[in-house]
mmCIF file of C-alpha atoms in Angstrom:
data_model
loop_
_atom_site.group_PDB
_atom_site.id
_atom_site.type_symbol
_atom_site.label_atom_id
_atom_site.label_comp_id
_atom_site.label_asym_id
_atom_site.label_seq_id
_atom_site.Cartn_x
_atom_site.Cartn_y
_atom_site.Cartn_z
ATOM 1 C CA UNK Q 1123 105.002 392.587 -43.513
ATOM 2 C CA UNK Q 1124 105.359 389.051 -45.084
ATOM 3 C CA UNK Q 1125 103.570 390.284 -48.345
ATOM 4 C CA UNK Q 1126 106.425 393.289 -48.563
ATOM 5 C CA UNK Q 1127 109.004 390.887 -47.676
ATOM 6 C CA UNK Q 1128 108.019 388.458 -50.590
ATOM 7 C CA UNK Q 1129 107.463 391.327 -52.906
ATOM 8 C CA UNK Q 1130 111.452 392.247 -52.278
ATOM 9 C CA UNK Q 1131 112.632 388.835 -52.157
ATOM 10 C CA UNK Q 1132 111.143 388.326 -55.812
ATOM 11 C CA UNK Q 1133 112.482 391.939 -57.212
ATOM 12 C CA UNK Q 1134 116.028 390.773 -55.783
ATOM 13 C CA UNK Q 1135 115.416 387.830 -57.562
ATOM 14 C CA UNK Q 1136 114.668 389.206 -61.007
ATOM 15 C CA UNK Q 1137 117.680 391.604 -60.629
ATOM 16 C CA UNK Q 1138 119.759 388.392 -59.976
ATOM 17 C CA UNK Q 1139 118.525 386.797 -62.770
ATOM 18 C CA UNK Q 1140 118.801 390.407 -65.515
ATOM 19 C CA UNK Q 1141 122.604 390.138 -64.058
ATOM 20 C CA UNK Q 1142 122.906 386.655 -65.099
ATOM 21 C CA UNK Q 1143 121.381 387.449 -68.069
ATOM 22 C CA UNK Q 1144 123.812 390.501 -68.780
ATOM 23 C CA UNK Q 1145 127.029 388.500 -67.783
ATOM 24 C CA UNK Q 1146 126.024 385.543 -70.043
ATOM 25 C CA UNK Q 1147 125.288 387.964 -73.080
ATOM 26 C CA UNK Q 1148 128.687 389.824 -71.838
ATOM 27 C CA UNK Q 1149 130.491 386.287 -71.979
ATOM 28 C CA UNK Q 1150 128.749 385.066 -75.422
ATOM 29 C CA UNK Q 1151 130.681 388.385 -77.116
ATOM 30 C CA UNK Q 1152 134.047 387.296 -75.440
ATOM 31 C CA UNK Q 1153 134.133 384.117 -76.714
ATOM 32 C CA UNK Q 1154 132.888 385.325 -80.396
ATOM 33 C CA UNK Q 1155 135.759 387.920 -80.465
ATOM 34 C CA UNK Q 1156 138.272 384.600 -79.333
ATOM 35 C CA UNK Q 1157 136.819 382.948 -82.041
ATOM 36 C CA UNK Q 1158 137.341 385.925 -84.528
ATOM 37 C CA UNK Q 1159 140.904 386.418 -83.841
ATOM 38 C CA UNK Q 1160 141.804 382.847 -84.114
ATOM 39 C CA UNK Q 1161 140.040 383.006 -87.411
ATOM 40 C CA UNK Q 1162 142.060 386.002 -88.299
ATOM 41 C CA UNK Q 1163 145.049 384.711 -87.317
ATOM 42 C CA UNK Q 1164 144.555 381.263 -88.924
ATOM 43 C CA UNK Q 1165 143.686 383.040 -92.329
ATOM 44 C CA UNK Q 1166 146.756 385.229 -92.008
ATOM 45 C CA UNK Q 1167 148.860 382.551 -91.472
ATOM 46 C CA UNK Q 1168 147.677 381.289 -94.485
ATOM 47 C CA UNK Q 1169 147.610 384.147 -96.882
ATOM 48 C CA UNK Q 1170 151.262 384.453 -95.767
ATOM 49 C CA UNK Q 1171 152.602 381.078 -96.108
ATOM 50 C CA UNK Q 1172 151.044 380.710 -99.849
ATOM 51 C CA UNK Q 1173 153.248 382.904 -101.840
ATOM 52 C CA UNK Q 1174 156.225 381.803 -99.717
ATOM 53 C CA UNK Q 1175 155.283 377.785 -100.232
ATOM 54 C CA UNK Q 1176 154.585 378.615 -104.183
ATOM 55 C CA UNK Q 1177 157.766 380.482 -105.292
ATOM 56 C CA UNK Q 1178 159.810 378.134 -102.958
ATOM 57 C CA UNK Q 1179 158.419 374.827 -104.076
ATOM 58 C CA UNK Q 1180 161.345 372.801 -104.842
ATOM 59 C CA UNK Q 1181 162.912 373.932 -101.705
ATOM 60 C CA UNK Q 1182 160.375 372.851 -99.430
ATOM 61 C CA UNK Q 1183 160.200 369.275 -101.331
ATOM 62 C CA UNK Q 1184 164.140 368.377 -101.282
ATOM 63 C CA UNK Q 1185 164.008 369.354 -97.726
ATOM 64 C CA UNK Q 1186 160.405 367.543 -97.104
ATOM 65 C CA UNK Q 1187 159.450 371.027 -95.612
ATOM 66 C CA UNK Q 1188 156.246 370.097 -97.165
ATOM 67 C CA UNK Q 1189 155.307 368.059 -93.584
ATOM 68 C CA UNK Q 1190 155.357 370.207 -91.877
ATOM 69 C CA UNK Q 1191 153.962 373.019 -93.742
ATOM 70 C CA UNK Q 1192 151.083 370.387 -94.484
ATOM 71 C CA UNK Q 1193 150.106 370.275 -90.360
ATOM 72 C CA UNK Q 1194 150.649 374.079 -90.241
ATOM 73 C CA UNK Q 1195 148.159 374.331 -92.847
ATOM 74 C CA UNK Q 1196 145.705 371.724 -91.526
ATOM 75 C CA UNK Q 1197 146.088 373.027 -88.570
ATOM 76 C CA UNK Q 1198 144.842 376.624 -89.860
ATOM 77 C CA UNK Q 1199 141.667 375.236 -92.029
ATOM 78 C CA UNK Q 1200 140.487 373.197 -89.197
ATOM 79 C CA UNK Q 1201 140.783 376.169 -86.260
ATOM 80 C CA UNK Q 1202 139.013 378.246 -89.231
ATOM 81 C CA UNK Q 1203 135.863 376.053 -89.654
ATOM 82 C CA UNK Q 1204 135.912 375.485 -85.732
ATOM 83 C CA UNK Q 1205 135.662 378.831 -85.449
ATOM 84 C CA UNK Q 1206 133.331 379.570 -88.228
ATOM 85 C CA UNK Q 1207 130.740 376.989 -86.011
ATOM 86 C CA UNK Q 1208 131.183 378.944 -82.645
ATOM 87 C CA UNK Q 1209 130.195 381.881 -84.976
ATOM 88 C CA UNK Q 1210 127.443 380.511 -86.946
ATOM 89 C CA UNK Q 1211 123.954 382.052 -85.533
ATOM 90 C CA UNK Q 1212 121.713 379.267 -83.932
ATOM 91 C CA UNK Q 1213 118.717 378.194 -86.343
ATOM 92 C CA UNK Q 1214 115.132 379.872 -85.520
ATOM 93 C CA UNK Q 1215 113.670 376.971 -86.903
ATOM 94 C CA UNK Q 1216 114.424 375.205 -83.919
ATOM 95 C CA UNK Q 1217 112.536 377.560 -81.433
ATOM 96 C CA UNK Q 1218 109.485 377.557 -79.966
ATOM 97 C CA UNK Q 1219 106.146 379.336 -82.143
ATOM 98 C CA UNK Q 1220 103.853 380.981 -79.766
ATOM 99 C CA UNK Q 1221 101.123 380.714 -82.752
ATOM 100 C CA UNK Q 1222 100.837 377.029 -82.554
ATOM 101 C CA UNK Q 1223 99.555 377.737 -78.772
ATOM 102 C CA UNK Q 1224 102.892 376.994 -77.119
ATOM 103 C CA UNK Q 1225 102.636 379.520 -73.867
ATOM 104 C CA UNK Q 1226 106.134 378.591 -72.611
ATOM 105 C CA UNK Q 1227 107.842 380.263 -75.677
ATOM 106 C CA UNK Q 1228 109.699 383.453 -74.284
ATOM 107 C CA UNK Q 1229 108.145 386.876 -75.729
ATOM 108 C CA UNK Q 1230 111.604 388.279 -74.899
ATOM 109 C CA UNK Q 1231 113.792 386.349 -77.362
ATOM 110 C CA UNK Q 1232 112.953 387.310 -81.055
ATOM 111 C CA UNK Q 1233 113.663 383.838 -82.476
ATOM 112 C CA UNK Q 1234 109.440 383.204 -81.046
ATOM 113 C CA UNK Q 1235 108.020 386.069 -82.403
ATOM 114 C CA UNK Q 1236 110.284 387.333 -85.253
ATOM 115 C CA UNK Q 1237 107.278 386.179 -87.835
ATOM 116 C CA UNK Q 1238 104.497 387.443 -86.134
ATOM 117 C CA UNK Q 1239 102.512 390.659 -87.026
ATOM 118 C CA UNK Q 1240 102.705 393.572 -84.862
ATOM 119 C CA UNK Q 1241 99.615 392.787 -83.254
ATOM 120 C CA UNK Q 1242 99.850 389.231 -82.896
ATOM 121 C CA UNK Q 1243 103.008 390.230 -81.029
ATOM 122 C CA UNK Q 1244 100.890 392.505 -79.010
ATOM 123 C CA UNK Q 1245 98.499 390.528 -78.136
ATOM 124 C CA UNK Q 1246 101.070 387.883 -77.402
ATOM 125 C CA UNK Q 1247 103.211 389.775 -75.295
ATOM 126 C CA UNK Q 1248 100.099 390.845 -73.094
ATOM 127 C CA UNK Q 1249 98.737 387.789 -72.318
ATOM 128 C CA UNK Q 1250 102.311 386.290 -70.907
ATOM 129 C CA UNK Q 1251 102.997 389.321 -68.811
ATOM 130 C CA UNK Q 1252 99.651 389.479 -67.376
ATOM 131 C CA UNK Q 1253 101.007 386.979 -64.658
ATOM 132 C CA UNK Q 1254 104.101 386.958 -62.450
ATOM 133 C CA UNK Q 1255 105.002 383.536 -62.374
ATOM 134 C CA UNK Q 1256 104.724 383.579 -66.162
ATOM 135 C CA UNK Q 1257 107.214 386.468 -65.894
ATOM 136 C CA UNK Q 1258 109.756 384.743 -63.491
ATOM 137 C CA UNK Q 1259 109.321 381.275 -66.183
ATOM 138 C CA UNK Q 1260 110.333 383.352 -69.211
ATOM 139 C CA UNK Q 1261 113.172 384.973 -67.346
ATOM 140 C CA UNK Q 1262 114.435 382.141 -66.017
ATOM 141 C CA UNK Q 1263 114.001 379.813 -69.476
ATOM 142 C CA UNK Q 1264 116.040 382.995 -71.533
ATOM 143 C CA UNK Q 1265 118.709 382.214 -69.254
ATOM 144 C CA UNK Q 1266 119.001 378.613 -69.529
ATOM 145 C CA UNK Q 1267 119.090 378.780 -73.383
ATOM 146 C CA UNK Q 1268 121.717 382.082 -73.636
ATOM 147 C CA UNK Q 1269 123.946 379.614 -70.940
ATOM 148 C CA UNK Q 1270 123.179 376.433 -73.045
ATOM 149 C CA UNK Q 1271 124.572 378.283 -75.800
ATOM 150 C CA UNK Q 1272 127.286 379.657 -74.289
ATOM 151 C CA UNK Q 1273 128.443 376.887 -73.454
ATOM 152 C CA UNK Q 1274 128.441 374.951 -76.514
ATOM 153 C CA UNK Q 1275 130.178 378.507 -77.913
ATOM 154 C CA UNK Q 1276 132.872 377.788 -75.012
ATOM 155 C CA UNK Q 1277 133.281 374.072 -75.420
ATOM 156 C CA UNK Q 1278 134.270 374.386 -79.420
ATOM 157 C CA UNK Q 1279 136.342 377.761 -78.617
ATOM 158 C CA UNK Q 1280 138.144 375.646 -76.061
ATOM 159 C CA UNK Q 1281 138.736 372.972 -79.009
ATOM 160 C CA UNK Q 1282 139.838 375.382 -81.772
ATOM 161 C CA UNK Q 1283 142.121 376.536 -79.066
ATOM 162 C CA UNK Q 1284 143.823 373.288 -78.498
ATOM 163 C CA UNK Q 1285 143.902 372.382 -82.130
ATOM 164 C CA UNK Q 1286 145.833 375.688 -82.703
ATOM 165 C CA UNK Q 1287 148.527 374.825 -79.965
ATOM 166 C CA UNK Q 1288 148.601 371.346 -80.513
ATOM 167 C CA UNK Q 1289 149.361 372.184 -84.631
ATOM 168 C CA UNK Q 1290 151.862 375.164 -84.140
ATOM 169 C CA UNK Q 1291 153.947 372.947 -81.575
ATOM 170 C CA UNK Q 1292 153.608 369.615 -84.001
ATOM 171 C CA UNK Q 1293 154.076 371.893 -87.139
ATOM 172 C CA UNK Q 1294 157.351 373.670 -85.093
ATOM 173 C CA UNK Q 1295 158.472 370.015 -83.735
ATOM 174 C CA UNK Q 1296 158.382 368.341 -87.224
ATOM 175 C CA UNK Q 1297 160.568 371.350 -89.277
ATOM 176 C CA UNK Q 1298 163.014 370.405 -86.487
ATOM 177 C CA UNK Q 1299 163.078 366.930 -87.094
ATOM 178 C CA UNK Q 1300 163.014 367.042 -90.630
ATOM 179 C CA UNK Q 1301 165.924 369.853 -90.369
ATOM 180 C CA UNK Q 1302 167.795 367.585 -88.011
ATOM 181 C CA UNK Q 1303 167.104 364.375 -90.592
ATOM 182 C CA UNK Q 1304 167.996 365.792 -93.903
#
């Protein structure tokens, strides 16, 4: 009875840990898609604003519109590079090479194996699912990496965020002081 009860105990726990797994992948492609639009949206802004800044130059200089227009545009490059780093794919370098007889690299994320043959894969993959605990590790050791990065993709998204507000409503607030002024 014990043996059947542990035997269920650990299948709940995988299937709490493949959930985990899906809603951190699930929440990695939310906060990719923020980042895209507020790449979009930056780059729009300033595809826009160049024609209208060129053909209205002195304009925007006797009215020292250029201030503003200078934070607006700041304020687009550096939510676009932000963005461009919660994009940018993690380096494989940095991962773990089962070759070099390191048995706690995951077989289930391709970063560890993506250089191997077919059959060192194989041969790999078969000698860290031959034991449960070894199972459970890798599970649990995919998960702590996808939420490590999700994390750092949800700390910067959080930033180019702010940086966006904080530059529209400084950009906004300094055309109606320098309105006001002149």
């Amino acid at each position: 009875m014990r043996d059947k009860l542990s035997v269920k105990l650990s299948k709940d726990i995988v299937n709490i840990i493949r959930t985990t797994q899906r809603n951190n992948i699930e929440l990695t492609h939310i906060a990719d898609n923020k980042a895209n639009v507020l790449m979009s949206i930056s780059a729009l802004m300033i595809t826009f604003l160049l024609p209208l800044v060129l053909s209205n130059m002195s304009s925007i200089m006797s009215h020292f519109l250029y201030i503003p227009l200078a934070i607006l545009t700041l304020t687009c490059f550096t939510t676009i590079c932000i963005a461009a780093i919660v994009l940018k794919p993690s380096r494989l370098e940095n991962f773990h090479d089962p070759h070099t007889g390191d048995h706690n690299a995951s077989p289930f994320f391709f970063g560890n194996y993506y250089k191997m043959t077919p059959a060192q894969f194989y041969d790999y993959i078969e000698a860290q699912l031959s034991e449960k605990e070894t199972i459970r590790l890798h599970l649990v050791q995919d998960m702590y990496f996808i939420g490590r990065r999700l994390a750092f993709k949800m700390t910067w998204i959080r930033r180019a965020f702010n940086i966006f507000i904080l530059g529209i409503f400084l950009s906004l607030t300094a055309t109606v002081v320098v309105l006001l002024v002149s």
